[in-house]
CSV table of C-alpha atoms and ligand atoms in Angstrom, one decimal:
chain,number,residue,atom,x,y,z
A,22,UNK,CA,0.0,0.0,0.0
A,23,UNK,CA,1.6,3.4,-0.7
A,24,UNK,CA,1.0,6.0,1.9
A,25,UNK,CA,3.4,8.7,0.4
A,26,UNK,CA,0.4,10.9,0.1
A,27,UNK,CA,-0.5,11.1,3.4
A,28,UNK,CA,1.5,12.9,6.1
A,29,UNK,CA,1.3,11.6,9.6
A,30,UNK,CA,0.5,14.3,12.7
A,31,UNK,CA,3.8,15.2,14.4
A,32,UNK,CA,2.6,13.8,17.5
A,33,UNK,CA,-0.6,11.5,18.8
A,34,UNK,CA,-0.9,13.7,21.8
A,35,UNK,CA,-1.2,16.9,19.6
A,36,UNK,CA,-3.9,14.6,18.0
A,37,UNK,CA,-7.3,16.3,19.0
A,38,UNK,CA,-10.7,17.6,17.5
A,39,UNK,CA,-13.7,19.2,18.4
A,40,UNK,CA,-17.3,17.7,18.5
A,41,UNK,CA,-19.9,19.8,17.3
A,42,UNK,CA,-22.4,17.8,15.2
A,43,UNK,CA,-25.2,17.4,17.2
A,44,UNK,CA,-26.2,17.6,21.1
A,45,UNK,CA,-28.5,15.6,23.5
A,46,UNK,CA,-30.8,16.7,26.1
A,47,UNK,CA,-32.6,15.0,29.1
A,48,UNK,CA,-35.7,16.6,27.6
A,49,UNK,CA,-35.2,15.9,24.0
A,50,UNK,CA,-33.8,11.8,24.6
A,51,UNK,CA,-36.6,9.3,24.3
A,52,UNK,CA,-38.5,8.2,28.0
A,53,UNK,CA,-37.0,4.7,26.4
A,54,UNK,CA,-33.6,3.3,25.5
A,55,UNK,CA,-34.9,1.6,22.7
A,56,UNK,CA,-36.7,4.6,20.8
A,57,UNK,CA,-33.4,6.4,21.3
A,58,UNK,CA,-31.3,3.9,19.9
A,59,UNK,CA,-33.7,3.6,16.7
A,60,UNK,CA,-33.5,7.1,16.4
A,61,UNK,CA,-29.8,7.3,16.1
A,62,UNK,CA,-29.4,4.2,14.0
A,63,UNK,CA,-31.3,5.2,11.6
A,64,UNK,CA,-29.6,8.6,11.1
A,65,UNK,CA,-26.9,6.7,11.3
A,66,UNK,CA,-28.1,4.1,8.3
A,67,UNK,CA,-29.4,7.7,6.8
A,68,UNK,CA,-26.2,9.6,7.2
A,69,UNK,CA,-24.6,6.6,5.4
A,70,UNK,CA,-21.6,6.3,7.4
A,71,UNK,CA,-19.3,3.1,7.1
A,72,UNK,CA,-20.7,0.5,8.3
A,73,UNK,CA,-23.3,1.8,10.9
A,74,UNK,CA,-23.9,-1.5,11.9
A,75,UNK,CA,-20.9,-2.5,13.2
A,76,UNK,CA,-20.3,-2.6,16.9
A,77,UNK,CA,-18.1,-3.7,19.4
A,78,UNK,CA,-18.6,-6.8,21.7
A,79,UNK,CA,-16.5,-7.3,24.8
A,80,UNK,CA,-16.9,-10.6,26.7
A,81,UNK,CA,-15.3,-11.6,29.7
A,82,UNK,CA,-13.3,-15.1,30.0
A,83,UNK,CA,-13.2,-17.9,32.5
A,84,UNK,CA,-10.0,-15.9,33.5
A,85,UNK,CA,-12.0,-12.7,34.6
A,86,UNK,CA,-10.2,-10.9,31.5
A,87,UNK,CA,-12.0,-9.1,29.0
A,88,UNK,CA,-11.2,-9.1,25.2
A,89,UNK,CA,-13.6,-7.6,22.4
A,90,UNK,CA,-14.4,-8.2,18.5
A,91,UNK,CA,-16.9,-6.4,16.0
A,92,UNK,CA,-19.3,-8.2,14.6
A,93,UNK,CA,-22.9,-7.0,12.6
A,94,UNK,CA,-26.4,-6.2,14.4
A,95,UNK,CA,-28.9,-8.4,12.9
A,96,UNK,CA,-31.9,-6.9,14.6
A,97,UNK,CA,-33.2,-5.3,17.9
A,98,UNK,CA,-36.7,-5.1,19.6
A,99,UNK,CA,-37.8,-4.7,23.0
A,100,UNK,CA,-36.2,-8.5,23.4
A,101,UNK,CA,-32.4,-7.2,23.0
A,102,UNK,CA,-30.0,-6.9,20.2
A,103,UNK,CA,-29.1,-9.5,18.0
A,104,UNK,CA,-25.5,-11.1,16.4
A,105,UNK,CA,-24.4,-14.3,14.7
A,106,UNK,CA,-21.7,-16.3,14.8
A,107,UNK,CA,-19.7,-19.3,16.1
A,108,UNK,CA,-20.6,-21.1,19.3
A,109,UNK,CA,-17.5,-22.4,20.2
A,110,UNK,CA,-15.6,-19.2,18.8
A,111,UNK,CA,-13.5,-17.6,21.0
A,112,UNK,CA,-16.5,-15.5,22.1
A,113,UNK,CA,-18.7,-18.2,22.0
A,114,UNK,CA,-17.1,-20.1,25.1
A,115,UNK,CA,-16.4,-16.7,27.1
A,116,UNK,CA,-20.1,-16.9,27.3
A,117,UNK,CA,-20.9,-20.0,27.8
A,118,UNK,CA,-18.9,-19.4,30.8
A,119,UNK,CA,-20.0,-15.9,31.8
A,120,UNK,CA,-22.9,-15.3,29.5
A,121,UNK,CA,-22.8,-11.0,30.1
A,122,UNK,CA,-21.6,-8.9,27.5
A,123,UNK,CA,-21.2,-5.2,26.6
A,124,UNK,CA,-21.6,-3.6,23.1
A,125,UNK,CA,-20.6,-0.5,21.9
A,126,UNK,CA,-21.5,1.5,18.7
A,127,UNK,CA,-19.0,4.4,17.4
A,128,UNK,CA,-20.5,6.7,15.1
A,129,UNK,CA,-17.3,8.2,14.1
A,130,UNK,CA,-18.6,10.7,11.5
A,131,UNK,CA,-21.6,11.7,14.0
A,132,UNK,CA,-19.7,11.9,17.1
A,133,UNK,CA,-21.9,9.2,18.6
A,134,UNK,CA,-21.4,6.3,20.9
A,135,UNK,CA,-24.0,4.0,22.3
A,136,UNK,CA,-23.3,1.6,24.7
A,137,UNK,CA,-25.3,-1.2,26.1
A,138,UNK,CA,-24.4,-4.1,28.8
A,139,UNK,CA,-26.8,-7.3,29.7
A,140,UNK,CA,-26.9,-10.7,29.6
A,141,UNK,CA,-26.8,-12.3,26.6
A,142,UNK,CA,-28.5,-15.7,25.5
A,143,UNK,CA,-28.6,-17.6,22.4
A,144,UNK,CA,-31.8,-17.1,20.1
A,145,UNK,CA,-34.0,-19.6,19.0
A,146,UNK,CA,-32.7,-22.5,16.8
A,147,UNK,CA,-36.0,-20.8,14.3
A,148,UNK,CA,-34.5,-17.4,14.5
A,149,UNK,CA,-30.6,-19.0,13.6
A,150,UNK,CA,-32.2,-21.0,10.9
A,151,UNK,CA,-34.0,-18.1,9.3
A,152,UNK,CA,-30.8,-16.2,9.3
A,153,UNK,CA,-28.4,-18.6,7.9
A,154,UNK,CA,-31.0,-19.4,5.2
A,155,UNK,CA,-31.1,-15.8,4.3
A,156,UNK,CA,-27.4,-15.4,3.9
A,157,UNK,CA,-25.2,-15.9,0.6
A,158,UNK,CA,-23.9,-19.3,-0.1
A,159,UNK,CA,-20.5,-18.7,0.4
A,160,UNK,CA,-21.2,-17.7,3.5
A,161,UNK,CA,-23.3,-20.9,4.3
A,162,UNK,CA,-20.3,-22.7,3.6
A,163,UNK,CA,-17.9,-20.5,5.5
A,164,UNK,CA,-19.7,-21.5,8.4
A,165,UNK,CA,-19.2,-25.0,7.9
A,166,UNK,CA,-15.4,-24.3,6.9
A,167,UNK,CA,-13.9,-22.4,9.5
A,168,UNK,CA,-13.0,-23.3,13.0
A,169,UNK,CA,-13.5,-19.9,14.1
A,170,UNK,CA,-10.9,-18.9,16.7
A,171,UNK,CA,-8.8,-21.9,16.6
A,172,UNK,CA,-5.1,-21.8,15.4
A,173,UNK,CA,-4.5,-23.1,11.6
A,174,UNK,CA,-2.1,-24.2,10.1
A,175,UNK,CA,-2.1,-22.3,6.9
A,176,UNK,CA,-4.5,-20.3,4.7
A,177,UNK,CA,-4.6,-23.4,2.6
A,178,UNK,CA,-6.8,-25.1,5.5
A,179,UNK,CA,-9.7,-23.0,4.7
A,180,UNK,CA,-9.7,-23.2,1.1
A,181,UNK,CA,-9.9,-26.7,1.5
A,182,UNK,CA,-12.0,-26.8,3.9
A,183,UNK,CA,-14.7,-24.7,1.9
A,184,UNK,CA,-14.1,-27.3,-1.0
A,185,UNK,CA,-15.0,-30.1,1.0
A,186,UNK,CA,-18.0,-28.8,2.6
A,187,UNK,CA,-19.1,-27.3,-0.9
A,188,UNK,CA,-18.7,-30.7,-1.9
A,189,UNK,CA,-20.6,-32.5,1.3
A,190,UNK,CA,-23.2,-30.2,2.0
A,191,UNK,CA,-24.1,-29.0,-2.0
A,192,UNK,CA,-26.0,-25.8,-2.9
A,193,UNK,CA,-28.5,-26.1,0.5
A,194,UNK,CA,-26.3,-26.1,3.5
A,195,UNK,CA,-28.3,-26.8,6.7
A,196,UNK,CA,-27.3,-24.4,9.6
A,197,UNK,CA,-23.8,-26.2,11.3
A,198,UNK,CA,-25.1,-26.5,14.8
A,199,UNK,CA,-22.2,-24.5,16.0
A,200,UNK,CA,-23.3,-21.9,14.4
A,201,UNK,CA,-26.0,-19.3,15.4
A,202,UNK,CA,-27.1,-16.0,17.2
A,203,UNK,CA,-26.7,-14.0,20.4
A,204,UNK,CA,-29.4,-11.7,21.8
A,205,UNK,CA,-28.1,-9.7,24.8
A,206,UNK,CA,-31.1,-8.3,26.8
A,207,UNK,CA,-30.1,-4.3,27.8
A,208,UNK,CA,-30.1,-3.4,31.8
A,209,UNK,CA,-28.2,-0.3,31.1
A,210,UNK,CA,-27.7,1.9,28.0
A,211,UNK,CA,-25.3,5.1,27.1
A,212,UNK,CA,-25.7,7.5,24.5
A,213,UNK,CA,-22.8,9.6,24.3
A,214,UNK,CA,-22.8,12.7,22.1
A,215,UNK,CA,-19.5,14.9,21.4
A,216,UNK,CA,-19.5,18.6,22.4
A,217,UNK,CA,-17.4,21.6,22.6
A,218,UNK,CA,-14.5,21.8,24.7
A,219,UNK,CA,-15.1,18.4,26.3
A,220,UNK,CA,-18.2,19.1,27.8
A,221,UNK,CA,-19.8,15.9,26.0
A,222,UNK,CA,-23.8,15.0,26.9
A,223,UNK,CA,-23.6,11.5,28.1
A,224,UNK,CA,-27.1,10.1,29.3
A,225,UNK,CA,-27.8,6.9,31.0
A,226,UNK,CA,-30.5,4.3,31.0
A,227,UNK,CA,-30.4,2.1,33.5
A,228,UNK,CA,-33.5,-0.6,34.2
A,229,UNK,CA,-35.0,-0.3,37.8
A,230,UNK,CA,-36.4,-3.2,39.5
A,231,UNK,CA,-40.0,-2.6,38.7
A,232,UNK,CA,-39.3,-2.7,34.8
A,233,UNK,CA,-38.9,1.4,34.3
A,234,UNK,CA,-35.6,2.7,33.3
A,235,UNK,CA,-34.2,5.7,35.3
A,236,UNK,CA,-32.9,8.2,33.2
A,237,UNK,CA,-29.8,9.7,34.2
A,238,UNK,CA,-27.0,12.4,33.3
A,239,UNK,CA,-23.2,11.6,33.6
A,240,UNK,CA,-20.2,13.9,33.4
A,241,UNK,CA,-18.1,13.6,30.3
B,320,LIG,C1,-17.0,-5.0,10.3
B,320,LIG,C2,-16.8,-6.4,10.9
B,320,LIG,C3,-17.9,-7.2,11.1
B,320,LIG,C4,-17.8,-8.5,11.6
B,320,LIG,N1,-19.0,-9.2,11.8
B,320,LIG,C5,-18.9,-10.4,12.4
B,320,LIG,C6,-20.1,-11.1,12.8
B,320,LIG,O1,-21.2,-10.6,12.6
B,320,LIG,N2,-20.0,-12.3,13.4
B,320,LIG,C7,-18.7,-12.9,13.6
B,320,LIG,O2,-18.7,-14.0,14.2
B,320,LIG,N3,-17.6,-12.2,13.3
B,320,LIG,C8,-17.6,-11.0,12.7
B,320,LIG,N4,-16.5,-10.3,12.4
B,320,LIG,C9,-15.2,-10.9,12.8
B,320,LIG,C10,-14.9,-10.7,14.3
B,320,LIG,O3,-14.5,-9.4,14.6
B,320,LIG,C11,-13.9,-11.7,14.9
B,320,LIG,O4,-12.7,-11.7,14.2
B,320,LIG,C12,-14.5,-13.1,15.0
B,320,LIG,O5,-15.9,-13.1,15.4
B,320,LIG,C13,-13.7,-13.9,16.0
B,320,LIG,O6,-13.8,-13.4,17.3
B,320,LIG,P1,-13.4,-14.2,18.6
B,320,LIG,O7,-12.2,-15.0,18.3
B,320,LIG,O8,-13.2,-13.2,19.7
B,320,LIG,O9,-14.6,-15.1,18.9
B,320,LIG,C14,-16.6,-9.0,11.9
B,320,LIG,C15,-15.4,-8.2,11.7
B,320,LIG,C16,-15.6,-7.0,11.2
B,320,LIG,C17,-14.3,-6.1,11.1
């Protein structure tokens, strides 16, 4: 890749911006965590910015050490927020373990973050089915070819391993049992927005005991 173009900031601690897209407001916020969030990811799908639906998932191992990948929302209702992927990925056995999880969106372009934490559970075999059936095929076989999170030996194994599975599962894959999605059900949402001089909105949901969620400010 040639970068010649491109000069590099003297310094990353010289590195800094202001935020002035957009601001958010106890008053102007949905009553709801989930009317926000729609709100905000559909300007984000509007605005077009890359890949909106991207977030962050950090799980926590048998360890009590945290690690994090992106992976794609599926879907969202008042259930919880939705991801697919491998079972016995990396992920996958942090939470078979300690099945809590937190996600986080950055809206880079929008100066947007939204965070949410809860426990997370697997959704029905239905729901997986419907998904993978909906997907390419060459991602229906990717599923079945790789091991996801174990060590390789070479690029070459996953080649061959979507040849053979092309080969033993033909142009209908079923779904590999290993394979399927994550709902995590939201106790406590952020919404960050960036402001001037550091003096970012951040507002908290977090869900009270009778079902309500408590709406709350936080400094930046
Ligand atoms: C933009 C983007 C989207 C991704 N989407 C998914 C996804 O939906 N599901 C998935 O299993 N991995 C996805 N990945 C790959 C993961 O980041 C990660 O490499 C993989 O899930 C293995 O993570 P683990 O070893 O921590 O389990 C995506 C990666 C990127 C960069």
């Amino acid at each position: 890749m040639n970068s010649s173009n491109h000069s590099k900031p003297e310094s990353l601690a010289d590195l800094r911006k202001s935020y002035e897209q957009g601001e958010l407001d106890e008053a102007m916020a949905a009553n709801e965590p989930l009317s926000q969030f729609k709100q905000w990811l559909d300007h984000a799908l509007a605005s077009r910015v890359p890949e909106p639906n991207a977030m962050t998932v950090a799980t926590v191992g048998a360890d009590g050490r945290p690690s994090t990948r992106i992976v794609l929302i599926k879907s969202y209702d008042e259930r919880g927020i939705v991801w697919f992927t491998n079972y016995q990925s990396r992920k996958g056995q942090e939470l078979a373990i300690h099945p809590f999880a937190a996600l986080q969106f950055h809206w880079v372009e929008l100066e947007r973050v939204v965070r949410i934490e809860g426990r997370v559970e697997k959704v029905s075999d239905e729901e997986s089915d419907a998904y993978f059936h909906s997907r390419p095929l060459d991602s229906r076989l990717g599923a079945w070819a790789s091991p996801q999170s174990q060590v390789i030996s070479s690029r070459g194994v996953l080649v061959a391993n979507a040849a053979k599975a092309a080969v033993q599962h033909g142009l209908n894959p079923a779904r590999p049992p290993h394979w399927g999605g994550y709902r995590l059900v939201p106790e406590r949402w952020e919404f960050w927005q960036g402001r001037k001089s550091r003096l970012h909105d951040r507002l908290s949901y977090r869900l009270q005991a009778d079902g309500q969620w408590l709406k709350e400010r936080l400094a930046p």
